[in-house]
PDB file of C-alpha atoms in Angstrom:
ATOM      1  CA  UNK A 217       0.000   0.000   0.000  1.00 91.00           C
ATOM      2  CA  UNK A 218       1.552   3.683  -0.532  1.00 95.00           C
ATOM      3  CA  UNK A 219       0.854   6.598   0.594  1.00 97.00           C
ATOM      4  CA  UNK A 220       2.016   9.775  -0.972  1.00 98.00           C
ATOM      5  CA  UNK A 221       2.680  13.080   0.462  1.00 98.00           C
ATOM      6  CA  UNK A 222       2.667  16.332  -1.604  1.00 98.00           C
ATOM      7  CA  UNK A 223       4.251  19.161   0.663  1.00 97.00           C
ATOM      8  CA  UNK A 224       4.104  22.509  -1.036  1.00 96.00           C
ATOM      9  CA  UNK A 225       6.527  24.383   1.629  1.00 94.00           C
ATOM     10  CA  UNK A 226       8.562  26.880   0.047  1.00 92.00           C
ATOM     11  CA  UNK A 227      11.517  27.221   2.968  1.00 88.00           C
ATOM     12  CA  UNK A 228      13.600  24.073   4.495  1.00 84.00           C
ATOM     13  CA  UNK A 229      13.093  22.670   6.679  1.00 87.00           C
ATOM     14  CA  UNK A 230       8.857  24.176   6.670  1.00 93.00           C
ATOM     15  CA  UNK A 231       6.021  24.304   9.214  1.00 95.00           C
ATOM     16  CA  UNK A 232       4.259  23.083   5.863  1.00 96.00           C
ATOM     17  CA  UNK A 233       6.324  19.592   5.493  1.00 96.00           C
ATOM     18  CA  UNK A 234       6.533  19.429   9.646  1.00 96.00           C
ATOM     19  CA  UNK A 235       2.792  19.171   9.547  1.00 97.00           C
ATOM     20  CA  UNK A 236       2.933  17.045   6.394  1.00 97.00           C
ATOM     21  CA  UNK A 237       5.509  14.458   8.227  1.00 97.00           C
ATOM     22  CA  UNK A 238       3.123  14.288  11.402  1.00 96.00           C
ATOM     23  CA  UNK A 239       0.015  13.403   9.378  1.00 97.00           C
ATOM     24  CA  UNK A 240       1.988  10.623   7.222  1.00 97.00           C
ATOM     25  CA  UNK A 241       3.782   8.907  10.731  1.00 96.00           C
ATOM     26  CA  UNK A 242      -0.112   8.132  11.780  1.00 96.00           C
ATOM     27  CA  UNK A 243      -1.735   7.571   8.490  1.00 96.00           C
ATOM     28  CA  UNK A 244       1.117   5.057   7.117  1.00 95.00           C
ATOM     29  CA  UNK A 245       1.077   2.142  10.605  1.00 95.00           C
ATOM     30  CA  UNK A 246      -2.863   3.239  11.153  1.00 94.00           C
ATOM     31  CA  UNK A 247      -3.561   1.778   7.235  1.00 92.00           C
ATOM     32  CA  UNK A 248      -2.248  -1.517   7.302  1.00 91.00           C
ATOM     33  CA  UNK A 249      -3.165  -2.423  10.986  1.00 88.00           C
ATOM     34  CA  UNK A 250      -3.050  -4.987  11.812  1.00 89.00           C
ATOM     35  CA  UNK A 251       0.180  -5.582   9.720  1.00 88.00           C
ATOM     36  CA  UNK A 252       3.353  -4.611  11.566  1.00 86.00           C
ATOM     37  CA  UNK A 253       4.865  -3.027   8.267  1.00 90.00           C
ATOM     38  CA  UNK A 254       3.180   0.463   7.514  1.00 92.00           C
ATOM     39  CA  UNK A 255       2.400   1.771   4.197  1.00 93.00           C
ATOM     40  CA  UNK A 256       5.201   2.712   1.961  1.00 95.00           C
ATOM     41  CA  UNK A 257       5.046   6.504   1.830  1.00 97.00           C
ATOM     42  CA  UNK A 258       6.680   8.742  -0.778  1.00 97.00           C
ATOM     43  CA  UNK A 259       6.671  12.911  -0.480  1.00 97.00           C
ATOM     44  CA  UNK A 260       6.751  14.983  -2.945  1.00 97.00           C
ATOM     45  CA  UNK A 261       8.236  18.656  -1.904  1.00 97.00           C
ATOM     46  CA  UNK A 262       6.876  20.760  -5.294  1.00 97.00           C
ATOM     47  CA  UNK A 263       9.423  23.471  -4.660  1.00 96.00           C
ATOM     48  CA  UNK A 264      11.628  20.631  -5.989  1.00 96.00           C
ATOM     49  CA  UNK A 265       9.812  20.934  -9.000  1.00 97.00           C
ATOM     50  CA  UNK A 266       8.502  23.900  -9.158  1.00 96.00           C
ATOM     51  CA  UNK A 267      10.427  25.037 -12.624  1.00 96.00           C
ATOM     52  CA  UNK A 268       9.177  21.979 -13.994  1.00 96.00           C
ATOM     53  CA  UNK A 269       5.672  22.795 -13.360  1.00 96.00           C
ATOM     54  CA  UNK A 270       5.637  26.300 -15.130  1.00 95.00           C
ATOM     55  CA  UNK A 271       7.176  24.750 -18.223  1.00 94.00           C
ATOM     56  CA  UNK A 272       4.614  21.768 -18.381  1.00 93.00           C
ATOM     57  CA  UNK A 273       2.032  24.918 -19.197  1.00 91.00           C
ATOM     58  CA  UNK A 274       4.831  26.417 -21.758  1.00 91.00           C
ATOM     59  CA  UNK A 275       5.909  23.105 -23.168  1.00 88.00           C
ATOM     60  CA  UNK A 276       2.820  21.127 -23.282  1.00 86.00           C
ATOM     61  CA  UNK A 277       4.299  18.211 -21.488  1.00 89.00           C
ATOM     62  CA  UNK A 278       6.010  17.567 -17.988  1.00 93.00           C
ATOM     63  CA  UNK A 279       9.583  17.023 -17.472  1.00 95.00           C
ATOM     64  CA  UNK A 280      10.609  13.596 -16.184  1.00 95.00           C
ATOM     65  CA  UNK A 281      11.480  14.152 -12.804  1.00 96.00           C
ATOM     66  CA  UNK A 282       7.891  15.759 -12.804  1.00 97.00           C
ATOM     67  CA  UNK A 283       5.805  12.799 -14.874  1.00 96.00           C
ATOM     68  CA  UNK A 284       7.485  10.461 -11.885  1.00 97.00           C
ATOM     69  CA  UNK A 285       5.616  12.523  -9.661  1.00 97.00           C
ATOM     70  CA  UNK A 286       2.177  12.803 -11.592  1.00 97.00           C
ATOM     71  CA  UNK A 287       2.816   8.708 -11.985  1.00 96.00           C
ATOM     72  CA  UNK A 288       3.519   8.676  -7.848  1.00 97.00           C
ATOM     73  CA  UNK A 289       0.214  10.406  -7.390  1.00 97.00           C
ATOM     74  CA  UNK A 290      -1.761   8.477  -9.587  1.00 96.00           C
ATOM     75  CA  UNK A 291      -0.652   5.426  -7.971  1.00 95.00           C
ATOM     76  CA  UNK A 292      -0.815   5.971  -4.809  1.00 96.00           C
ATOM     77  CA  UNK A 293      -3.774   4.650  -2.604  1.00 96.00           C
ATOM     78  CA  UNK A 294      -4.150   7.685  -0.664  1.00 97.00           C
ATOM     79  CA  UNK A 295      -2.745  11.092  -0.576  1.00 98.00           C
ATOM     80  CA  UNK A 296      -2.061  13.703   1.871  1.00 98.00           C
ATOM     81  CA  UNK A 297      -1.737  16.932   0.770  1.00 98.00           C
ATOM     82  CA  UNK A 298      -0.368  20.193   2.472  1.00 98.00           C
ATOM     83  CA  UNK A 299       0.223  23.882   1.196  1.00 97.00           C
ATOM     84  CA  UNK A 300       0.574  27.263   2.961  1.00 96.00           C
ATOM     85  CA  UNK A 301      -1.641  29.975   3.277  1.00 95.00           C
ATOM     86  CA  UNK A 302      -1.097  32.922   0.584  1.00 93.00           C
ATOM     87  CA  UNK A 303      -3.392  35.850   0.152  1.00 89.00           C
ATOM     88  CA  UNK A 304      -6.307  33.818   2.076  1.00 88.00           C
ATOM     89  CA  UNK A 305      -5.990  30.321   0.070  1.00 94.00           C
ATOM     90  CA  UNK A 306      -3.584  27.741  -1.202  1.00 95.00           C
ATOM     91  CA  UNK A 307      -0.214  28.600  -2.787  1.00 96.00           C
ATOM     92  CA  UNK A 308       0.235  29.097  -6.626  1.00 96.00           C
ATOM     93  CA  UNK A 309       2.716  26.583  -6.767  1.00 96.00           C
ATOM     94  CA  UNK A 310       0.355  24.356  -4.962  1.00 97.00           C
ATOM     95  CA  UNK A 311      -2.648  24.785  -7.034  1.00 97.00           C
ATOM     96  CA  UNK A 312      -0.287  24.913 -10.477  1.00 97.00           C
ATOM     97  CA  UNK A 313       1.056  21.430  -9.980  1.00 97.00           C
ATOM     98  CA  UNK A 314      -2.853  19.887  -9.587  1.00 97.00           C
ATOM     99  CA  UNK A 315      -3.815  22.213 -12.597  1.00 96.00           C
ATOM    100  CA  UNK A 316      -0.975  20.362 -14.834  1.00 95.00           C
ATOM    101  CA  UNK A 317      -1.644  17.044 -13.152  1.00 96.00           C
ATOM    102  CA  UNK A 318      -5.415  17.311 -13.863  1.00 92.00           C
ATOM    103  CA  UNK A 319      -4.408  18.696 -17.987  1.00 90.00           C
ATOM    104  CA  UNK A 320      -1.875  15.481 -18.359  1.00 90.00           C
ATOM    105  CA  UNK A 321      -4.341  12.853 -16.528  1.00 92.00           C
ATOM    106  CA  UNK A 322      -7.741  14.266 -15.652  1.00 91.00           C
ATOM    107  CA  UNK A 323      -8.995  10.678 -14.200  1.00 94.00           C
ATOM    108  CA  UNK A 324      -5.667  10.994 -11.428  1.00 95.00           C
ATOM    109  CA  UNK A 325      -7.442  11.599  -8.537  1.00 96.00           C
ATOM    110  CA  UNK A 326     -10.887   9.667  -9.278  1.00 95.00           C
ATOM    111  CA  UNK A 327     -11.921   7.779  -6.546  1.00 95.00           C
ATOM    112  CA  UNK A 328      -8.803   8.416  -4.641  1.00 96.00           C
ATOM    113  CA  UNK A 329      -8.741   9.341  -0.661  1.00 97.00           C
ATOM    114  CA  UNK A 330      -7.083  12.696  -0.051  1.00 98.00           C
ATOM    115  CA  UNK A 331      -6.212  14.258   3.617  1.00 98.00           C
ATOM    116  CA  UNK A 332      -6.205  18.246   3.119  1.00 98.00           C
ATOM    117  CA  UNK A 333      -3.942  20.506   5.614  1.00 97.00           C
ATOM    118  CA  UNK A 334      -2.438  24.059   5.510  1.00 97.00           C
ATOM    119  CA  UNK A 335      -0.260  26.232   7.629  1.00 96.00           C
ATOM    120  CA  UNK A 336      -0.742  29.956   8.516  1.00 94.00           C
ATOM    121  CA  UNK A 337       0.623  32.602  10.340  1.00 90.00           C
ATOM    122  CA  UNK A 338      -2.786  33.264  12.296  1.00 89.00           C
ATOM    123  CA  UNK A 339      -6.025  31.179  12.819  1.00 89.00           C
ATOM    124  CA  UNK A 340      -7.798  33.412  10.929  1.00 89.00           C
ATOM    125  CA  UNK A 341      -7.152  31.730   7.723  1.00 91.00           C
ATOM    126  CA  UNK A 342      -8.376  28.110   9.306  1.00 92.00           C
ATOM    127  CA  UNK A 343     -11.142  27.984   6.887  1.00 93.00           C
ATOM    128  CA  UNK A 344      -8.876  27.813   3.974  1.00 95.00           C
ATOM    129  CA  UNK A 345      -9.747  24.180   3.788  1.00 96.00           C
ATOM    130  CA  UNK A 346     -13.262  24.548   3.396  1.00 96.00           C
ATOM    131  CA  UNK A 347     -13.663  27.116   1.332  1.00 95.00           C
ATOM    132  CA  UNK A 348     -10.610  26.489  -0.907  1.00 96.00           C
ATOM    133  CA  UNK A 349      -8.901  23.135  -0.367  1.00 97.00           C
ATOM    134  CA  UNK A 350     -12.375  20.881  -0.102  1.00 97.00           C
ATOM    135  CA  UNK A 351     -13.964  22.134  -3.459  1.00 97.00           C
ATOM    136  CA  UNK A 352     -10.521  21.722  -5.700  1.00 97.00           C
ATOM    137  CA  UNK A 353     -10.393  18.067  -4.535  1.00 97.00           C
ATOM    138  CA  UNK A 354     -14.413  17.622  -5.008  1.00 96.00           C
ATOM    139  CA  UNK A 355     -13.822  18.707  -8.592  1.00 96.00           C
ATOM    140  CA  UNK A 356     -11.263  17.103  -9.384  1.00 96.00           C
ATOM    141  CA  UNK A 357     -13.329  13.474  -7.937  1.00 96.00           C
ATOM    142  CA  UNK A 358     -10.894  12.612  -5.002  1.00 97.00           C
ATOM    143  CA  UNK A 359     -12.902  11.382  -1.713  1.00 97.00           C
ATOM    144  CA  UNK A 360     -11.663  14.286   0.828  1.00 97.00           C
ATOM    145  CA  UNK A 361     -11.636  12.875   4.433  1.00 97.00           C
ATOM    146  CA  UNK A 362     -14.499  14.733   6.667  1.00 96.00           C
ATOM    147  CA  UNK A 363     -11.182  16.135   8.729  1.00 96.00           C
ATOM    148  CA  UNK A 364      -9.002  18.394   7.699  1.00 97.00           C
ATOM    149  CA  UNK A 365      -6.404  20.125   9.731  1.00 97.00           C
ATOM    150  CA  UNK A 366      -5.169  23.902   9.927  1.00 96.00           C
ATOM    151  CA  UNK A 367      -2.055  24.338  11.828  1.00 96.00           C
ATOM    152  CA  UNK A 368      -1.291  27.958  12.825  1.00 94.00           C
ATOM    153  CA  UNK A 369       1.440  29.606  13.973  1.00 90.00           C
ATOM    154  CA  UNK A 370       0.643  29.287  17.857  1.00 91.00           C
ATOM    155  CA  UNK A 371      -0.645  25.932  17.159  1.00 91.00           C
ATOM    156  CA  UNK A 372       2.802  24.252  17.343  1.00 91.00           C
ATOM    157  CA  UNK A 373       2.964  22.765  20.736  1.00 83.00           C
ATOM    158  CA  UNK A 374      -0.235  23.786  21.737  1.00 82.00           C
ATOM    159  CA  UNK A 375      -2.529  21.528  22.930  1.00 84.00           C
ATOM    160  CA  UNK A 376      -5.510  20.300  20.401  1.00 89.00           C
ATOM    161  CA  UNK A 377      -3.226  19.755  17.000  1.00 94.00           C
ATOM    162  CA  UNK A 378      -1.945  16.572  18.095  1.00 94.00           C
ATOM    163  CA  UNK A 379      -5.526  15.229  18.640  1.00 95.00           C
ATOM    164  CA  UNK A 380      -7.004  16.714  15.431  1.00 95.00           C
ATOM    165  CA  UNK A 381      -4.009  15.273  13.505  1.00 96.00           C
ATOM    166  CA  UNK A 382      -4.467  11.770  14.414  1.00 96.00           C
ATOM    167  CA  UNK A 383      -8.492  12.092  13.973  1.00 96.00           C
ATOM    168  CA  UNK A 384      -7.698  13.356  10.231  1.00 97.00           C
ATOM    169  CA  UNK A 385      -4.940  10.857   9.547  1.00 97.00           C
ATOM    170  CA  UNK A 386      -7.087   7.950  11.470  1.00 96.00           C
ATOM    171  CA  UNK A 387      -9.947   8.648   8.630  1.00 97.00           C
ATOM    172  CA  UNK A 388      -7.682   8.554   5.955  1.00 97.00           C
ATOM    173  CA  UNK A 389      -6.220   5.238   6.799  1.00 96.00           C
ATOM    174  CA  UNK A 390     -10.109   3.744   7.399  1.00 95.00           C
ATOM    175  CA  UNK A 391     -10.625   5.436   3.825  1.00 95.00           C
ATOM    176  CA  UNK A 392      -7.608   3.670   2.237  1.00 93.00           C
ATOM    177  CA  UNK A 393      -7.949   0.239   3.976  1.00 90.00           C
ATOM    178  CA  UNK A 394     -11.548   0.117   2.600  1.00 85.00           C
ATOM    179  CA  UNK A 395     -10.603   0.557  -0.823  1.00 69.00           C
ATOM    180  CA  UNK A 396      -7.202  -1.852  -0.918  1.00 58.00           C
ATOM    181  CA  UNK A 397      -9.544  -4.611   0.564  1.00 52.00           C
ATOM    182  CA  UNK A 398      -7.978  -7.432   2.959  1.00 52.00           C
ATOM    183  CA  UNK A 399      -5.815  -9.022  -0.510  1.00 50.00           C
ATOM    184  CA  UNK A 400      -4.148  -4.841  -0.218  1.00 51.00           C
ATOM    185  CA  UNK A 401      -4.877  -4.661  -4.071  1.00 52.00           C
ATOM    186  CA  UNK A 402      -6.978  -1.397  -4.731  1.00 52.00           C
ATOM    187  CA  UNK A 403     -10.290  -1.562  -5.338  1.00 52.00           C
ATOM    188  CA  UNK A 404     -10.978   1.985  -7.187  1.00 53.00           C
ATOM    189  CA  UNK A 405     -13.229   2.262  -9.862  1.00 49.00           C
ATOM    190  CA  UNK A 406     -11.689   2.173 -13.274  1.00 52.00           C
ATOM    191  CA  UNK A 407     -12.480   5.417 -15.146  1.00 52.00           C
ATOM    192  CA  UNK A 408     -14.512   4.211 -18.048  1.00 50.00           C
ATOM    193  CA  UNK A 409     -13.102   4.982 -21.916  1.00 56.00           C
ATOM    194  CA  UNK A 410     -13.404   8.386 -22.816  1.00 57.00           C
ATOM    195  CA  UNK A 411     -16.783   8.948 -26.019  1.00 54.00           C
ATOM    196  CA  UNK A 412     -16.594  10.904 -28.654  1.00 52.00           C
ATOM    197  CA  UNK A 413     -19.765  12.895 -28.092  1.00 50.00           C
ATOM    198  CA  UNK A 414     -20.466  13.753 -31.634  1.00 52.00           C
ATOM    199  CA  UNK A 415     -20.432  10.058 -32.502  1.00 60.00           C
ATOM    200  CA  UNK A 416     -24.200   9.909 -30.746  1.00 65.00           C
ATOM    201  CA  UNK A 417     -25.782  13.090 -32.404  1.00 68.00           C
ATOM    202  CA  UNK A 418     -28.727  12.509 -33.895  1.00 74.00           C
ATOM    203  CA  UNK A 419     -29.574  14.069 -37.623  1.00 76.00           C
ATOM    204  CA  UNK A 420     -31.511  16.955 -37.903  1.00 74.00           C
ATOM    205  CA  UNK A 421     -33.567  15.352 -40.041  1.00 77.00           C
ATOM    206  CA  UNK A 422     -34.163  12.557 -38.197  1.00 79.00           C
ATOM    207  CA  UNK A 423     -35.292  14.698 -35.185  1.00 73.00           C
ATOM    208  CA  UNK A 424     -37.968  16.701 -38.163  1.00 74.00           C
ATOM    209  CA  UNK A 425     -39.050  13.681 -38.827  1.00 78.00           C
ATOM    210  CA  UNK A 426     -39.810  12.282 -35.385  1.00 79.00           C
ATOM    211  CA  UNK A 427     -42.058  15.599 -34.495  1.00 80.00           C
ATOM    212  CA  UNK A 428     -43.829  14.893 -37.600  1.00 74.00           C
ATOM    213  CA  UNK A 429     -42.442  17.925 -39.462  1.00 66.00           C
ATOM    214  CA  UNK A 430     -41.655  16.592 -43.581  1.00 67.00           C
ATOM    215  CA  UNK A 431     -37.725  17.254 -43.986  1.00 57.00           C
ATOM    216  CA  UNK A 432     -36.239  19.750 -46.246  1.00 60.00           C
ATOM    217  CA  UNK A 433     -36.700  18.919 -50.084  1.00 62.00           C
ATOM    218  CA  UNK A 434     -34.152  17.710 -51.699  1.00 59.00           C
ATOM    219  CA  UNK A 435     -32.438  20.301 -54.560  1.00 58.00           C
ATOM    220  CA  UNK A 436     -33.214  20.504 -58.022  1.00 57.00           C
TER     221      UNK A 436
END
């Protein structure tokens, strides 16, 4: 089972990939319990790749270092995913590396259980997740756990984060367990072959004809 971890801290070490690393040390033992060996987990830190994510809009394509982490993410059986709080919502870089993700493989996330967090400077921007974070992920089909978790400034060794950080990462692991099934083999749905819409239109005349209105005469 894997578990992938998409940081979008910009500094190093961040409060962003702290938070990230505290969410995947639950998730990964809590999804394979009762198995001693947790899931694998992989993180992705997008300031890594953040060059290669601005020319995937200029090129058309993604660099390779970048296509291993679309593939990561598209194989993974759950994801949790973590960005800082600029001007009130998620970072650019964040968002720009799920925009390219969603243009090269628009099916990635289907079906998929994703953990949202994010990391402020005050509390005041704790509804980032709902009114940012929760709708990107609904759109682009992932199951969002019910939890998410907001970690401000003054919430780092404060009491209430550690609690609301194993309740998030506890629901994520029920989420991914439930789809691997006891063989550990997911169970996601299988996005079904894209149609060709115009293949099912229906002639004009043939819709005339079925109102009971005669069809244009045929010229001269």
């Amino acid at each position: 089972m894997k578990l992938v971890v998409v940081s979008a801290g910009l500094s190093a070490p961040s409060s962003t990939r702290l938070l990230a690393d505290r969410l995947a040390a639950v998730a990964a033992p809590a999804a394979t319990a009762p198995e001693p060996a947790p899931a694998d987990v992989r993180v992705i830190e997008l300031r890594d790749l953040a060059v290669a994510i601005a020319h995937t809009f200029t090129n058309g394509f993604p660099a390779p270092a970048l296509a291993d982490a679309f593939a990561e993410v598209a194989a993974a059986d759950g994801l949790i995913v973590v960005t800082p709080v600029f001007s009130a919502s998620y970072s650019g870089l964040f968002k720009s590396f799920f925009d390219a993700l969603s243009v090269t493989d628009e099916d990635a996330l289907t079906g998929k259980p994703v953990l949202i967090a994010a990391t402020g400077g005050t509390a005041r921007h704790s509804l980032v997740l709902e009114h940012a974070l929760r709708p990107l992920f609904a759109y682009l089909k992932a199951v969002v756990v019910p939890t998410g978790v907001y970690a401000a400034s003054e919430d780092w060794g404060a009491e209430g984060l550690d609690a609301r950080v194993e309740r998030a990462a506890t629901e994520l692991a029920a989420l991914m367990a439930g789809l691997a099934g006891p063989s550990g083999g997911s169970k996601r749905r299988t996005p079904s072959p894209k149609r060709d819409s115009f293949e099912e239109v229906t002639p004009f005349a043939e819709r005339l004809a079925s109102l009971g209105v005669p069809g244009p005469s045929p010229a001269p």
